[in-house]
mmCIF file of C-alpha atoms in Angstrom:
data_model
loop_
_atom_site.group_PDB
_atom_site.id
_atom_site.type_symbol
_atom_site.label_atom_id
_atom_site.label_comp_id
_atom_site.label_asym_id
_atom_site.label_seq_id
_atom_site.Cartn_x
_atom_site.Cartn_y
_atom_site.Cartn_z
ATOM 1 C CA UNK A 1 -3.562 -28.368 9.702
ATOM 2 C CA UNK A 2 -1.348 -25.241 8.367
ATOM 3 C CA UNK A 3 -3.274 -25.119 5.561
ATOM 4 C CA UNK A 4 -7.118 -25.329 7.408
ATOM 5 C CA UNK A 5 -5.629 -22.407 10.163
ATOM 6 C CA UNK A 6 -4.117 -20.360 7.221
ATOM 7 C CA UNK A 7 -7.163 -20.956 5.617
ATOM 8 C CA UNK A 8 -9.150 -19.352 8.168
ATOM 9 C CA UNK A 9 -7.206 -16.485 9.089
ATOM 10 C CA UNK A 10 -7.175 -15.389 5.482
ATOM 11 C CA UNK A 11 -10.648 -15.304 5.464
ATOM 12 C CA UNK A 12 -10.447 -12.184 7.650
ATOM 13 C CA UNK A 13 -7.309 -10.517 7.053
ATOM 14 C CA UNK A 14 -6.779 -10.900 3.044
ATOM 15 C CA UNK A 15 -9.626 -7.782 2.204
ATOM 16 C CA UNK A 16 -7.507 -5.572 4.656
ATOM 17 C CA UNK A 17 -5.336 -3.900 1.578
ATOM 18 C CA UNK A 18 -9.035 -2.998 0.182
ATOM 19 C CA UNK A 19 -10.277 -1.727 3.954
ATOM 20 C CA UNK A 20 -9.803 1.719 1.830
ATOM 21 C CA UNK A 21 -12.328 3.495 1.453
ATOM 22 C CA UNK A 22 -12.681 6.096 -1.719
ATOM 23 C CA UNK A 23 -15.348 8.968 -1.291
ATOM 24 C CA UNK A 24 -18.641 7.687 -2.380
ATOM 25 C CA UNK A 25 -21.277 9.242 -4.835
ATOM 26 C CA UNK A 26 -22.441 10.636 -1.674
ATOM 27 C CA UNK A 27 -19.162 12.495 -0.391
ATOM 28 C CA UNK A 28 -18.614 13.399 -3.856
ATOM 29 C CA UNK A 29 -21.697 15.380 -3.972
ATOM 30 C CA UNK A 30 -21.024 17.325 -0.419
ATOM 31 C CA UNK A 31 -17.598 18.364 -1.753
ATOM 32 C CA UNK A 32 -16.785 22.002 -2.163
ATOM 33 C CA UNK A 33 -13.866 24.197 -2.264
ATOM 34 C CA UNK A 34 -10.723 22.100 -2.032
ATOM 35 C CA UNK A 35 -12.076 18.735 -1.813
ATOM 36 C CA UNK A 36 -13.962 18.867 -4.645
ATOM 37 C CA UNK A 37 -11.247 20.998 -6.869
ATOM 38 C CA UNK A 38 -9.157 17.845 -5.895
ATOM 39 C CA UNK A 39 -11.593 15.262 -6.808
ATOM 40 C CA UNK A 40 -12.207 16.872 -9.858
ATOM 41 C CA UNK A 41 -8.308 17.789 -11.092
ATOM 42 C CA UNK A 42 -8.955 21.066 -10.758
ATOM 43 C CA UNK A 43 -4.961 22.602 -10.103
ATOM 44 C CA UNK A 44 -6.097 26.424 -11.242
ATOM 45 C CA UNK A 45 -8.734 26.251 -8.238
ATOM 46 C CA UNK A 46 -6.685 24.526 -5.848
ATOM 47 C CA UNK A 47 -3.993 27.347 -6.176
ATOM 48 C CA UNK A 48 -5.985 30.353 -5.897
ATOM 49 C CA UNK A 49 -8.090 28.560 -3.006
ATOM 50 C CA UNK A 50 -5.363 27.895 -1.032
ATOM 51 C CA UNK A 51 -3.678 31.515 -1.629
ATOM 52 C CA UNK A 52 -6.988 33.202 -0.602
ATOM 53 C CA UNK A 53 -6.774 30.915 2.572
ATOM 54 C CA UNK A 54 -8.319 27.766 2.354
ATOM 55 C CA UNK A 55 -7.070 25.280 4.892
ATOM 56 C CA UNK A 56 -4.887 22.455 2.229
ATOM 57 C CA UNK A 57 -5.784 19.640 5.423
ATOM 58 C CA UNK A 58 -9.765 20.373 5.837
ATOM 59 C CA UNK A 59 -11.030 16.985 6.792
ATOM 60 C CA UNK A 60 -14.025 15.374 5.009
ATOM 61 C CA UNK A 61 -16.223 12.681 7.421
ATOM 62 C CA UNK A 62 -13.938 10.342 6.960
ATOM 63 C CA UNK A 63 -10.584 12.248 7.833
ATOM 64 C CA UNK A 64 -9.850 12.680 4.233
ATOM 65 C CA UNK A 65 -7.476 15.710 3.437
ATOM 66 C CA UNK A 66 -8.018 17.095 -0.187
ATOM 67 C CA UNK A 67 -4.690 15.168 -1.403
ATOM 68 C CA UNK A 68 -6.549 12.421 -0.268
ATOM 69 C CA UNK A 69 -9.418 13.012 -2.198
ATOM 70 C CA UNK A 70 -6.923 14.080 -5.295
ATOM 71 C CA UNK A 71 -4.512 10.453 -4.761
ATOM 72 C CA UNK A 72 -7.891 8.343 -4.711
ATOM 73 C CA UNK A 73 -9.047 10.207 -7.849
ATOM 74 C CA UNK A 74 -5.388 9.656 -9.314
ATOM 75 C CA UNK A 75 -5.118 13.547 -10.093
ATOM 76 C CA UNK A 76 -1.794 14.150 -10.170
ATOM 77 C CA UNK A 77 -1.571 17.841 -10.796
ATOM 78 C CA UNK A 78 -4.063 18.204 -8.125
ATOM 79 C CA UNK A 79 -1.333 16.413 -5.639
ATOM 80 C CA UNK A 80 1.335 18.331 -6.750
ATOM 81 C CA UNK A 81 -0.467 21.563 -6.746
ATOM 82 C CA UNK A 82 -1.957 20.992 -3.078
ATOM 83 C CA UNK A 83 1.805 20.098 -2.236
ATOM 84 C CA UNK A 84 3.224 23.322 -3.220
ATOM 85 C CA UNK A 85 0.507 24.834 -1.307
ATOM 86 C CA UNK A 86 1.577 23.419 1.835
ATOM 87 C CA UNK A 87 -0.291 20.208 2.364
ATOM 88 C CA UNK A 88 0.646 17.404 4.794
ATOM 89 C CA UNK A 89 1.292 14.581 2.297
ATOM 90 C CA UNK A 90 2.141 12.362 5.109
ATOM 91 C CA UNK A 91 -1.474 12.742 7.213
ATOM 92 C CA UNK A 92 -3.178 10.103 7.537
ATOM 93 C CA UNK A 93 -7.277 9.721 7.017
ATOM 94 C CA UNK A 94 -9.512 7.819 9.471
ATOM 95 C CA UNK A 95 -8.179 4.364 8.437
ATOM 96 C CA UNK A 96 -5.009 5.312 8.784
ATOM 97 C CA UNK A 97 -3.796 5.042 5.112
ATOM 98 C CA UNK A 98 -1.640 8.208 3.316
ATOM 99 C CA UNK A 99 -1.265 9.191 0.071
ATOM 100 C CA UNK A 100 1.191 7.214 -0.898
ATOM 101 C CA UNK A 101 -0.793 3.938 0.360
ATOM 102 C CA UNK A 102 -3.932 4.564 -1.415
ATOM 103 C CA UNK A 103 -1.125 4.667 -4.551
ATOM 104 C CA UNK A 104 0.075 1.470 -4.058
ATOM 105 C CA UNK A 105 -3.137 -0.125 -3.362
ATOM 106 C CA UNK A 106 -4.354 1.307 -6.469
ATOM 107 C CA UNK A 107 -1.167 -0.014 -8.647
ATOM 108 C CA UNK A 108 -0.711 3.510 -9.825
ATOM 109 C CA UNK A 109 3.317 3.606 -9.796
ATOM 110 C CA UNK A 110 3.401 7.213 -11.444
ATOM 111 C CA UNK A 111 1.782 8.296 -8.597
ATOM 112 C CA UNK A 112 3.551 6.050 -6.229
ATOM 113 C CA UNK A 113 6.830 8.080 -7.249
ATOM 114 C CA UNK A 114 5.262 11.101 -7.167
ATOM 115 C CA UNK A 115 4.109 11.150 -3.568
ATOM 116 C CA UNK A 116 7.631 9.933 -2.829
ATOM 117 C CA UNK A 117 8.895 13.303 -4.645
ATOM 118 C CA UNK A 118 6.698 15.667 -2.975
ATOM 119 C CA UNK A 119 7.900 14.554 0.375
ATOM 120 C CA UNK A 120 5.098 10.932 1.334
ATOM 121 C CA UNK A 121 7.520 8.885 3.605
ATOM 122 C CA UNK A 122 7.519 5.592 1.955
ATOM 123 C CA UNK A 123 8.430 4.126 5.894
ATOM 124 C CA UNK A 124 5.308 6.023 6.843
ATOM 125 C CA UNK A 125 3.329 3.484 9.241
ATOM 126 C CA UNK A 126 0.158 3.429 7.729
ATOM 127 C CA UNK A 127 -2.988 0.799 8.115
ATOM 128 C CA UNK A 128 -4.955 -0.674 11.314
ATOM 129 C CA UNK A 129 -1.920 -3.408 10.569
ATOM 130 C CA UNK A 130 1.187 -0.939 11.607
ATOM 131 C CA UNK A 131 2.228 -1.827 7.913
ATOM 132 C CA UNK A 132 3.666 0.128 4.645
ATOM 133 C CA UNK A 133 3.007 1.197 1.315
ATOM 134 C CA UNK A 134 5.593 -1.276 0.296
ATOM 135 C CA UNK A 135 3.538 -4.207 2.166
ATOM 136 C CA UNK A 136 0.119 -3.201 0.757
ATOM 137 C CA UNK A 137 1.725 -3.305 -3.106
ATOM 138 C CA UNK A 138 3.080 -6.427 -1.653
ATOM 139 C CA UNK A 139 0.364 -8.022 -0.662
ATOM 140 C CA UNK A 140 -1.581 -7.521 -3.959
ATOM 141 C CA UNK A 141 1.228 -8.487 -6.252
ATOM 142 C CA UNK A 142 1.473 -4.560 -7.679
ATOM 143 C CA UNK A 143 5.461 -5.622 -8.417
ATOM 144 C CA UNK A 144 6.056 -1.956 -10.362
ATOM 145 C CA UNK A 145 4.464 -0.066 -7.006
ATOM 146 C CA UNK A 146 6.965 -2.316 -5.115
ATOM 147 C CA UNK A 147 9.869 -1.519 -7.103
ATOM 148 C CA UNK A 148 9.148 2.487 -7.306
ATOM 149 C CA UNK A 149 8.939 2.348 -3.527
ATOM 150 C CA UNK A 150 11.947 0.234 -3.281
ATOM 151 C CA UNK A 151 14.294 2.900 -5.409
ATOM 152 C CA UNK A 152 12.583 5.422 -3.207
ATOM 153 C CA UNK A 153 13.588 3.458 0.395
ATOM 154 C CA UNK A 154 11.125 1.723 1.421
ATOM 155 C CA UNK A 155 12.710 -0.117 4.348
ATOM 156 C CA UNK A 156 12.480 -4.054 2.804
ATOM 157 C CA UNK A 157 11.574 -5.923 6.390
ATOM 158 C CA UNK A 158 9.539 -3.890 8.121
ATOM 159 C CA UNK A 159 7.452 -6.661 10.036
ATOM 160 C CA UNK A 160 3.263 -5.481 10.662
ATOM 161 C CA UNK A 161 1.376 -6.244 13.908
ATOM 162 C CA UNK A 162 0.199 -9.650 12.289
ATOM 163 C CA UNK A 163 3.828 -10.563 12.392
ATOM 164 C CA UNK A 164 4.360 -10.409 8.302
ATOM 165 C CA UNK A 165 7.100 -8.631 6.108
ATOM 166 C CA UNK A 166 6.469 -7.362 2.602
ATOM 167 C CA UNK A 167 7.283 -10.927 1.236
ATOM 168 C CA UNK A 168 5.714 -12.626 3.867
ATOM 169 C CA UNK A 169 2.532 -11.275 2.470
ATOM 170 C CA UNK A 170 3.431 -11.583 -1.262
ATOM 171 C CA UNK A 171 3.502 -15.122 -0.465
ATOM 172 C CA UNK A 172 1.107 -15.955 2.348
ATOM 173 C CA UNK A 173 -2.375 -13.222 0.424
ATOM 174 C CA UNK A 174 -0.659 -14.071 -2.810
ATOM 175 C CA UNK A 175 -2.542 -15.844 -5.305
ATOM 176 C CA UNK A 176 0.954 -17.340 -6.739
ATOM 177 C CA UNK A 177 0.394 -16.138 -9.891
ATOM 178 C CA UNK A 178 2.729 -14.186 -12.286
ATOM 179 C CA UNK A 179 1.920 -10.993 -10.800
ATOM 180 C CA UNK A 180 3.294 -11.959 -7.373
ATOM 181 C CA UNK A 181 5.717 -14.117 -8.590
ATOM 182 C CA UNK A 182 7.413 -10.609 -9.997
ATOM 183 C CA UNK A 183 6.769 -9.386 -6.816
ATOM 184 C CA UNK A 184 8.662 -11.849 -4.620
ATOM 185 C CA UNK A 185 11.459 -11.647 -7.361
ATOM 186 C CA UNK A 186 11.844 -7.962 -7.014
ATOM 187 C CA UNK A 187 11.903 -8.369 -2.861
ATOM 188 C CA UNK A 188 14.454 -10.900 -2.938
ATOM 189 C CA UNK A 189 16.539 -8.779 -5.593
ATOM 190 C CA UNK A 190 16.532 -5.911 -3.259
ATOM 191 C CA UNK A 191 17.601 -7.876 -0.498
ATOM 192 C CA UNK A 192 14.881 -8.964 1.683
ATOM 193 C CA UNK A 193 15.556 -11.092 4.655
ATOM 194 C CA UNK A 194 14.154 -14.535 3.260
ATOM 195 C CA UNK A 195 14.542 -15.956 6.998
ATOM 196 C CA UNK A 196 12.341 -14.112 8.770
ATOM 197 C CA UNK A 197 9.236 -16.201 9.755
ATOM 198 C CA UNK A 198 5.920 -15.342 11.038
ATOM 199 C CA UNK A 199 4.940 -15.914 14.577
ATOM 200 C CA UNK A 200 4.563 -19.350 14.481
ATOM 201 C CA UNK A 201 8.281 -19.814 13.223
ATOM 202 C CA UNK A 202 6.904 -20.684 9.473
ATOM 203 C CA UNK A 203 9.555 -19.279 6.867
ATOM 204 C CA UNK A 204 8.174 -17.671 3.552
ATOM 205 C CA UNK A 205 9.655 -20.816 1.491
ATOM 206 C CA UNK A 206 7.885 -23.087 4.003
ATOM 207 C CA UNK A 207 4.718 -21.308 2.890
ATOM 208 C CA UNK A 208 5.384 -21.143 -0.299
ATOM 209 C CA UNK A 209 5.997 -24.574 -0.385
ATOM 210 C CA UNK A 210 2.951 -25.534 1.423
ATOM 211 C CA UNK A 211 1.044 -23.705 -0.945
ATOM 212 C CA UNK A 212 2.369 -25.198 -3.703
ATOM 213 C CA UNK A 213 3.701 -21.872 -5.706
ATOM 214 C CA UNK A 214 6.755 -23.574 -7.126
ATOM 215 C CA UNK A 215 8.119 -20.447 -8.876
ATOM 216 C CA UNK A 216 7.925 -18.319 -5.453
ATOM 217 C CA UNK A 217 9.874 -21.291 -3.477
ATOM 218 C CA UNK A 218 12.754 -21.358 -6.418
ATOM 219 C CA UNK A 219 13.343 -17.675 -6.277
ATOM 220 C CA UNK A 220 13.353 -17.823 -2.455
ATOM 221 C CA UNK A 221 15.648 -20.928 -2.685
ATOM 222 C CA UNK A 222 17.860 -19.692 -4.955
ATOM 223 C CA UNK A 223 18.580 -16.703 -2.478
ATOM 224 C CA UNK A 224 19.163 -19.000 -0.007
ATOM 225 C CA UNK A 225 21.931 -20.841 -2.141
ATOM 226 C CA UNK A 226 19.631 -24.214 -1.913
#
């Protein structure tokens, strides 16, 4: 019955890491001035744009700040050259996802560490979920995203408003493969609570079990001292 209900629920909450939602062709082609000096990687404009006055937060439709535009385009001297020009790392766009999110979600560690270094809270609450950065690179098994944001304090058991920590969703949207295998092994490393359940009192090695991911359950038991 676990598995049928899991099963389910999955069904509508697994694509939430990918609710992102990059500027289209579309966007792209409105773009001027900062947004699309950002898109485009383009750290000469951005500093003389923003020191004749452009505003380094203009919002696109979709609440998208130009270091938005430059983290989904992975243009790092774009980031760090909006940065030094003032820019609010930490906003948020529409779907409430920062910088350093998208980075995770993309599996882009250099830029994972580099939001971190230009001032991107990694316990920034961030998604429609009340989750992390470090529970997004959780959930898709990006194990080098989770480490960077680890070193950088992520906090390890921050639970979301579906009731799940970081390796709560490693193991429960994990595919069990080697990529989140890594992922849970990192976690527990750090120090993750093991022992926290979800809301229906269901442990991530009772999950893991259930699932069958045999690797997962031995690094979880062998935290545990089982």
């Amino acid at each position: 019955m676990m598995r049928i209900i899991l099963s389910v629920f999955l069904l509508f909450v697994a694509p939430w890491a990918h609710a992102q939602t990059p500027p289209s062709t579309a966007d792209v082609a409105g773009y001027r001035g900062l947004h699309l000096a950002a898109h485009e990687g383009d750290a000469d404009a951005i500093r003389r744009l923003s020191a004749s006055g452009a505003d380094v937060d203009a919002r696109d439709r979709a609440g998208r700040t130009p270091a938005h535009v430059a983290a989904f385009a992975s243009n790092e001297a774009a980031l760090r050259a909006l940065a030094e020009a003032g820019a609010d790392v930490n906003a948020l766009e529409n779907r409430a996802y920062d910088v350093l999110t998208i980075a995770a979600v993309a599996d882009d560690p250099d830029l994972v560490s580099l939001a971190m270094e230009l001032g991107n809270r990694p316990d920034r609450i961030t998604s429609v979920y009340d989750g992390t950065a470090l529970i997004a690179a959780a959930h898709l098994g990006h194990h080098e995203a989770v480490r960077r944001l680890i070193a950088g304090g992520a906090p390890l058991d921050h639970v979301n408003n579906l009731g799940w920590t970081a390796l709560m969703e490693a193991v429960v949207l994990g595919d069990g493969g080697q990529d989140h295998v890594a992922t849970v092994r990192v976690l527990v490393e750090a120090g993750a609570d093991t022992e926290i359940p979800d809301r229906d009192g269901v442990t991530p090695l009772q999950h893991a079990e259930a699932r069958g991911y045999d690797e997962i359950a031995a690094i979880i038991r062998a935290a545990l001292g089982r």
